[in-house]
């Protein structure tokens, strides 16, 4: 029997849907509040238990976070495309795999938030999960309940075909304009600001206290009907229509296209218009509409073959240059850096941007206090693409490049041949700090625990005057450094000791000789075997090595002519490469024949976050694997980073297993 309370709940649900989901309120906020108050009063006066899907029950008890729950089927990610060519390749592959059947594409906005799964049982919202690792998600039901556009109940009674169990998936996000309010509040409370709406959404959904989540104006767009017991639907668009009828909030900017050219038009429309949207989007999702086609195309372990995220490329932001500072690099090069009014760009807070060199500043006429357009494409570091000269007020200050090193005050050297300005003082502490950091870095001597803060103290306190003096460090004085202590100090001494066994090519690279990168260092050692032999080589001997030009040769000869004392100190410190044959210390000697990689052939594509492709290849080779440049039936694995394109497609076609960067690191 329907009671007054039931009717009131149904009425409030109706208005929630009108307001939060359809954006078409029928009553004012004040009228809505009156209804809610009335319901609260009736519920507290009644002895009947309050059902969890009552509109008053959005903020329940404390959220139980951390329970990992397996998804019904994996929540896959999307493969990315960045240009028309990659979109066409996607289309070609789809058509080929579907043997030229007519294909219809659906395009949607790619919402920049947090992917979630919502489960309804008999129309009642019973469980919500994060995407997690795709296989298992985290239970965030209580926090999701606080989102007003997540219906706690779907009006089953009006639907004859309503599924007993329903699972939908969507993106929780924070509207753009809300971030500023939240950050202002966080500042008052002494919390660090959220860098972008996505972090704000993710942070809010994982709070232990659902009432704080409730205070964050989160919103949701549902984009997948993942499971609906007993309900048939033939296309993605039909499933969206069904979900909208059930009162789920789906994005309205969804279109259907018969050709990939139309998809490109949709994309271009949103490239221009996306900034007008009240939420962040980072691309367009293109999906094959027919479910029969989707099933035929299937998925790899990570991505469906029937969809692609066609990402918006460079994102731009406007900000102001507060100041221009000059940093001194490892080889003494002075690099001007613009200190910016912090700005969010492509998901990160940007506080500075390199200006490369004096010439760049001059050509672009960049001045302190200028308003500028900043751009960031993919993983690339942000760059200043334009100065908004029309915004100049006259307060801008022309930057004068220093004549002296800002760290050691030595007059700088400007060479005719290159644009770089250098500090030529080899004892400049700024250079020394960077040299030590380079020497200790992962691809050189790999000394863990020697970070910039420790290096700065070692140099400033004159405990280390060159890289060889690292080997004189002892636990006691080290432990007295800030944030050190005996355990860290003895660990560091141990790490430094360990580095003595590094292969000679790593030591050569670690010396930081101008123009001698990892590959050149390897090449030189392949030809000269030892540092001693190389240090006595004449320029013409070095130049005769295939792949080495006169500039490198000159740089190497110069370095060794000036740094024999350093070499002697390293020898005395006990670096093994001075006494042991190169092959015996080489990483190749550590090849483990039983490693995952040994005897297998790999192709590396796309950009990896943690290392370059060359580094990845080396790691594979060091473990006995082979790396080739093109995907063929002989390839055992493709390692695909961000933006992987045609090689990825080829691997999918040939059914070659694909490792993500995370998979690859795990295998390493
Ligand atoms: S479809 C297997 N549609 O983007 C299909 N995802 O980078 C996967 N996303 O994990 C989802 N907007 O969290 C789809 N309209 C949209 C989307 C969308 C945002 C997110 C989603 C996914 C991620 C992949």
mmCIF file of C-alpha atoms in Angstrom, residues 164-387:
data_model
loop_
_atom_site.group_PDB
_atom_site.id
_atom_site.type_symbol
_atom_site.label_atom_id
_atom_site.label_comp_id
_atom_site.label_asym_id
_atom_site.label_seq_id
_atom_site.Cartn_x
_atom_site.Cartn_y
_atom_site.Cartn_z
ATOM 1 C CA UNK A 164 16.900 -7.347 -12.106
ATOM 2 C CA UNK A 165 20.616 -6.633 -12.139
ATOM 3 C CA UNK A 166 22.011 -3.638 -13.970
ATOM 4 C CA UNK A 167 25.587 -2.450 -14.234
ATOM 5 C CA UNK A 168 26.467 0.834 -15.874
ATOM 6 C CA UNK A 169 29.812 2.551 -16.170
ATOM 7 C CA UNK A 170 30.616 6.205 -16.353
ATOM 8 C CA UNK A 171 32.915 9.034 -15.428
ATOM 9 C CA UNK A 172 32.677 11.035 -12.218
ATOM 10 C CA UNK A 173 33.980 14.547 -12.642
ATOM 11 C CA UNK A 174 34.108 17.917 -11.004
ATOM 12 C CA UNK A 175 32.732 20.794 -13.093
ATOM 13 C CA UNK A 176 35.474 23.274 -14.058
ATOM 14 C CA UNK A 177 34.171 26.240 -12.124
ATOM 15 C CA UNK A 178 33.898 24.314 -8.878
ATOM 16 C CA UNK A 179 37.593 23.603 -8.572
ATOM 17 C CA UNK A 180 38.460 27.193 -7.718
ATOM 18 C CA UNK A 181 35.965 27.250 -4.828
ATOM 19 C CA UNK A 182 37.231 23.979 -3.446
ATOM 20 C CA UNK A 183 40.846 25.063 -3.709
ATOM 21 C CA UNK A 184 40.101 28.353 -1.981
ATOM 22 C CA UNK A 185 38.517 26.394 0.859
ATOM 23 C CA UNK A 186 41.422 23.967 0.988
ATOM 24 C CA UNK A 187 43.845 26.837 1.275
ATOM 25 C CA UNK A 188 41.952 28.161 4.293
ATOM 26 C CA UNK A 189 42.127 24.695 5.824
ATOM 27 C CA UNK A 190 45.838 24.411 5.109
ATOM 28 C CA UNK A 191 45.417 21.657 2.530
ATOM 29 C CA UNK A 192 47.344 21.666 -0.746
ATOM 30 C CA UNK A 193 45.215 22.645 -3.755
ATOM 31 C CA UNK A 194 44.063 20.043 -6.273
ATOM 32 C CA UNK A 195 46.037 20.395 -9.495
ATOM 33 C CA UNK A 196 43.088 19.589 -11.761
ATOM 34 C CA UNK A 197 39.424 18.556 -11.710
ATOM 35 C CA UNK A 198 40.351 14.894 -12.215
ATOM 36 C CA UNK A 199 42.498 14.783 -9.080
ATOM 37 C CA UNK A 200 39.771 16.604 -7.203
ATOM 38 C CA UNK A 201 37.209 14.015 -8.308
ATOM 39 C CA UNK A 202 39.480 11.083 -7.499
ATOM 40 C CA UNK A 203 40.453 12.529 -4.129
ATOM 41 C CA UNK A 204 36.834 13.250 -3.224
ATOM 42 C CA UNK A 205 35.627 9.771 -4.121
ATOM 43 C CA UNK A 206 38.215 8.097 -1.970
ATOM 44 C CA UNK A 207 37.515 10.042 1.209
ATOM 45 C CA UNK A 208 36.772 8.093 4.361
ATOM 46 C CA UNK A 209 34.111 10.588 5.326
ATOM 47 C CA UNK A 210 31.222 10.600 2.852
ATOM 48 C CA UNK A 211 29.942 13.889 4.251
ATOM 49 C CA UNK A 212 33.040 15.606 2.878
ATOM 50 C CA UNK A 213 32.425 13.928 -0.483
ATOM 51 C CA UNK A 214 28.875 15.264 -0.280
ATOM 52 C CA UNK A 215 30.249 18.790 0.091
ATOM 53 C CA UNK A 216 32.089 18.423 -3.207
ATOM 54 C CA UNK A 217 29.835 19.147 -6.166
ATOM 55 C CA UNK A 218 30.706 16.003 -8.108
ATOM 56 C CA UNK A 219 28.763 14.969 -11.165
ATOM 57 C CA UNK A 220 28.618 11.939 -13.446
ATOM 58 C CA UNK A 221 28.123 10.958 -17.062
ATOM 59 C CA UNK A 222 27.250 7.333 -17.768
ATOM 60 C CA UNK A 223 28.740 6.043 -21.022
ATOM 61 C CA UNK A 224 28.366 2.253 -20.968
ATOM 62 C CA UNK A 225 25.506 -0.102 -20.258
ATOM 63 C CA UNK A 226 27.703 -2.961 -19.185
ATOM 64 C CA UNK A 227 25.141 -5.498 -18.073
ATOM 65 C CA UNK A 228 21.364 -5.591 -17.997
ATOM 66 C CA UNK A 229 19.928 -8.955 -17.074
ATOM 67 C CA UNK A 230 17.343 -10.085 -19.603
ATOM 68 C CA UNK A 231 17.288 -6.885 -21.641
ATOM 69 C CA UNK A 232 18.239 -6.906 -25.318
ATOM 70 C CA UNK A 233 19.608 -3.951 -27.213
ATOM 71 C CA UNK A 234 21.354 -4.001 -30.573
ATOM 72 C CA UNK A 235 23.398 -0.848 -30.607
ATOM 73 C CA UNK A 236 25.336 1.406 -28.273
ATOM 74 C CA UNK A 237 23.018 4.289 -29.114
ATOM 75 C CA UNK A 238 19.970 2.161 -28.242
ATOM 76 C CA UNK A 239 21.553 1.349 -24.880
ATOM 77 C CA UNK A 240 22.184 5.057 -24.248
ATOM 78 C CA UNK A 241 18.556 5.861 -25.057
ATOM 79 C CA UNK A 242 17.439 3.136 -22.671
ATOM 80 C CA UNK A 243 19.688 4.452 -19.901
ATOM 81 C CA UNK A 244 18.402 7.979 -20.401
ATOM 82 C CA UNK A 245 14.831 6.666 -20.104
ATOM 83 C CA UNK A 246 15.757 5.019 -16.833
ATOM 84 C CA UNK A 247 16.919 8.389 -15.561
ATOM 85 C CA UNK A 248 20.653 7.841 -15.796
ATOM 86 C CA UNK A 249 22.693 10.864 -16.723
ATOM 87 C CA UNK A 250 24.302 10.429 -20.126
ATOM 88 C CA UNK A 251 26.164 13.130 -22.011
ATOM 89 C CA UNK A 252 24.093 14.884 -24.642
ATOM 90 C CA UNK A 253 26.854 15.519 -27.159
ATOM 91 C CA UNK A 254 26.728 12.060 -28.693
ATOM 92 C CA UNK A 255 26.467 11.642 -32.464
ATOM 93 C CA UNK A 256 26.267 8.887 -35.073
ATOM 94 C CA UNK A 257 28.340 8.837 -38.259
ATOM 95 C CA UNK A 258 28.525 6.675 -41.354
ATOM 96 C CA UNK A 259 32.010 7.765 -42.362
ATOM 97 C CA UNK A 260 35.299 8.435 -40.636
ATOM 98 C CA UNK A 261 35.394 11.865 -42.309
ATOM 99 C CA UNK A 262 32.297 12.787 -40.301
ATOM 100 C CA UNK A 263 34.001 11.542 -37.148
ATOM 101 C CA UNK A 264 36.928 13.853 -37.950
ATOM 102 C CA UNK A 265 34.455 16.756 -38.298
ATOM 103 C CA UNK A 266 32.930 15.990 -34.910
ATOM 104 C CA UNK A 267 36.422 15.975 -33.412
ATOM 105 C CA UNK A 268 37.330 19.286 -35.035
ATOM 106 C CA UNK A 269 34.115 20.851 -33.839
ATOM 107 C CA UNK A 270 35.039 19.953 -30.260
ATOM 108 C CA UNK A 271 38.669 20.973 -30.628
ATOM 109 C CA UNK A 272 37.278 24.461 -31.102
ATOM 110 C CA UNK A 273 34.358 24.266 -28.692
ATOM 111 C CA UNK A 274 35.516 22.165 -25.768
ATOM 112 C CA UNK A 275 36.651 25.165 -23.754
ATOM 113 C CA UNK A 276 33.049 26.359 -23.635
ATOM 114 C CA UNK A 277 31.957 23.188 -21.863
ATOM 115 C CA UNK A 278 31.520 23.386 -18.100
ATOM 116 C CA UNK A 279 33.627 20.221 -17.622
ATOM 117 C CA UNK A 280 37.053 19.070 -18.793
ATOM 118 C CA UNK A 281 37.313 16.818 -21.829
ATOM 119 C CA UNK A 282 40.548 15.366 -23.106
ATOM 120 C CA UNK A 283 39.365 13.953 -26.401
ATOM 121 C CA UNK A 284 36.607 12.251 -28.292
ATOM 122 C CA UNK A 285 35.730 8.583 -27.882
ATOM 123 C CA UNK A 286 34.858 6.847 -31.143
ATOM 124 C CA UNK A 287 32.904 3.599 -30.783
ATOM 125 C CA UNK A 288 31.537 1.087 -33.273
ATOM 126 C CA UNK A 289 27.782 1.273 -32.749
ATOM 127 C CA UNK A 290 26.547 -2.283 -33.441
ATOM 128 C CA UNK A 291 27.098 -4.693 -30.538
ATOM 129 C CA UNK A 292 27.378 -7.594 -32.978
ATOM 130 C CA UNK A 293 30.298 -5.726 -34.572
ATOM 131 C CA UNK A 294 31.807 -4.943 -31.179
ATOM 132 C CA UNK A 295 31.693 -8.619 -30.259
ATOM 133 C CA UNK A 296 33.231 -9.636 -33.538
ATOM 134 C CA UNK A 297 36.075 -7.148 -33.094
ATOM 135 C CA UNK A 298 36.664 -8.131 -29.456
ATOM 136 C CA UNK A 299 39.430 -6.720 -27.292
ATOM 137 C CA UNK A 300 43.069 -7.125 -26.408
ATOM 138 C CA UNK A 301 43.880 -7.561 -22.735
ATOM 139 C CA UNK A 302 43.805 -3.765 -22.327
ATOM 140 C CA UNK A 303 41.712 -2.159 -25.008
ATOM 141 C CA UNK A 304 38.582 -2.923 -27.004
ATOM 142 C CA UNK A 305 39.307 -3.044 -30.753
ATOM 143 C CA UNK A 306 35.985 -1.333 -31.432
ATOM 144 C CA UNK A 307 36.809 1.980 -29.812
ATOM 145 C CA UNK A 308 39.522 4.595 -29.732
ATOM 146 C CA UNK A 309 40.141 7.710 -27.671
ATOM 147 C CA UNK A 310 40.974 10.399 -30.193
ATOM 148 C CA UNK A 311 42.804 12.767 -27.901
ATOM 149 C CA UNK A 312 42.931 16.522 -28.132
ATOM 150 C CA UNK A 313 46.553 17.312 -28.763
ATOM 151 C CA UNK A 314 48.164 20.303 -27.261
ATOM 152 C CA UNK A 315 46.385 22.064 -24.514
ATOM 153 C CA UNK A 316 46.939 25.714 -24.013
ATOM 154 C CA UNK A 317 46.682 28.011 -21.067
ATOM 155 C CA UNK A 318 47.321 31.670 -20.517
ATOM 156 C CA UNK A 319 49.436 32.886 -17.625
ATOM 157 C CA UNK A 320 51.920 35.553 -16.586
ATOM 158 C CA UNK A 321 55.688 35.443 -16.312
ATOM 159 C CA UNK A 322 56.535 36.487 -12.761
ATOM 160 C CA UNK A 323 60.269 36.406 -13.277
ATOM 161 C CA UNK A 324 63.038 34.934 -15.363
ATOM 162 C CA UNK A 325 65.761 32.963 -13.585
ATOM 163 C CA UNK A 326 68.952 31.504 -14.946
ATOM 164 C CA UNK A 327 69.902 27.924 -14.070
ATOM 165 C CA UNK A 328 73.373 26.471 -14.492
ATOM 166 C CA UNK A 329 73.473 23.023 -16.035
ATOM 167 C CA UNK A 330 75.911 20.136 -15.664
ATOM 168 C CA UNK A 331 78.084 21.308 -18.521
ATOM 169 C CA UNK A 332 77.912 24.917 -17.384
ATOM 170 C CA UNK A 333 75.231 25.982 -19.862
ATOM 171 C CA UNK A 334 73.129 28.843 -18.549
ATOM 172 C CA UNK A 335 69.443 28.204 -19.200
ATOM 173 C CA UNK A 336 66.854 30.909 -18.676
ATOM 174 C CA UNK A 337 63.648 29.667 -17.042
ATOM 175 C CA UNK A 338 60.366 31.575 -16.858
ATOM 176 C CA UNK A 339 58.825 31.503 -13.387
ATOM 177 C CA UNK A 340 55.096 31.501 -14.009
ATOM 178 C CA UNK A 341 51.955 32.368 -12.172
ATOM 179 C CA UNK A 342 50.907 28.721 -11.521
ATOM 180 C CA UNK A 343 48.421 27.494 -14.095
ATOM 181 C CA UNK A 344 46.722 24.166 -14.795
ATOM 182 C CA UNK A 345 47.559 22.737 -18.167
ATOM 183 C CA UNK A 346 46.845 19.249 -19.507
ATOM 184 C CA UNK A 347 46.300 17.903 -16.036
ATOM 185 C CA UNK A 348 49.276 19.421 -14.241
ATOM 186 C CA UNK A 349 50.091 22.607 -12.408
ATOM 187 C CA UNK A 350 52.786 24.428 -14.312
ATOM 188 C CA UNK A 351 55.007 26.801 -12.369
ATOM 189 C CA UNK A 352 57.861 27.304 -14.796
ATOM 190 C CA UNK A 353 58.828 26.855 -18.419
ATOM 191 C CA UNK A 354 62.227 26.692 -20.021
ATOM 192 C CA UNK A 355 63.111 29.553 -22.316
ATOM 193 C CA UNK A 356 65.982 27.519 -23.797
ATOM 194 C CA UNK A 357 68.478 30.308 -24.443
ATOM 195 C CA UNK A 358 69.007 34.025 -24.789
ATOM 196 C CA UNK A 359 68.218 33.911 -28.478
ATOM 197 C CA UNK A 360 64.792 32.380 -27.861
ATOM 198 C CA UNK A 361 63.940 35.217 -25.477
ATOM 199 C CA UNK A 362 65.062 37.760 -27.994
ATOM 200 C CA UNK A 363 63.322 36.229 -31.009
ATOM 201 C CA UNK A 364 60.023 35.857 -29.203
ATOM 202 C CA UNK A 365 60.554 39.162 -27.368
ATOM 203 C CA UNK A 366 59.627 37.573 -24.033
ATOM 204 C CA UNK A 367 59.594 40.012 -21.120
ATOM 205 C CA UNK A 368 59.091 39.707 -17.377
ATOM 206 C CA UNK A 369 55.388 40.304 -16.511
ATOM 207 C CA UNK A 370 54.289 39.393 -20.039
ATOM 208 C CA UNK A 371 51.088 37.430 -20.459
ATOM 209 C CA UNK A 372 51.847 34.372 -22.519
ATOM 210 C CA UNK A 373 50.196 31.342 -24.118
ATOM 211 C CA UNK A 374 51.593 28.113 -22.766
ATOM 212 C CA UNK A 375 51.198 24.838 -24.610
ATOM 213 C CA UNK A 376 51.718 21.241 -23.670
ATOM 214 C CA UNK A 377 51.324 18.363 -26.090
ATOM 215 C CA UNK A 378 51.196 14.871 -24.621
ATOM 216 C CA UNK A 379 54.132 14.355 -22.301
ATOM 217 C CA UNK A 380 56.172 17.151 -23.770
ATOM 218 C CA UNK A 381 57.370 19.837 -21.376
ATOM 219 C CA UNK A 382 55.363 23.036 -21.586
ATOM 220 C CA UNK A 383 56.533 25.726 -23.958
ATOM 221 C CA UNK A 384 55.675 29.334 -24.519
ATOM 222 C CA UNK A 385 54.083 29.576 -27.925
ATOM 223 C CA UNK A 386 53.054 33.185 -27.951
ATOM 224 C CA UNK A 387 53.441 36.455 -26.101
#
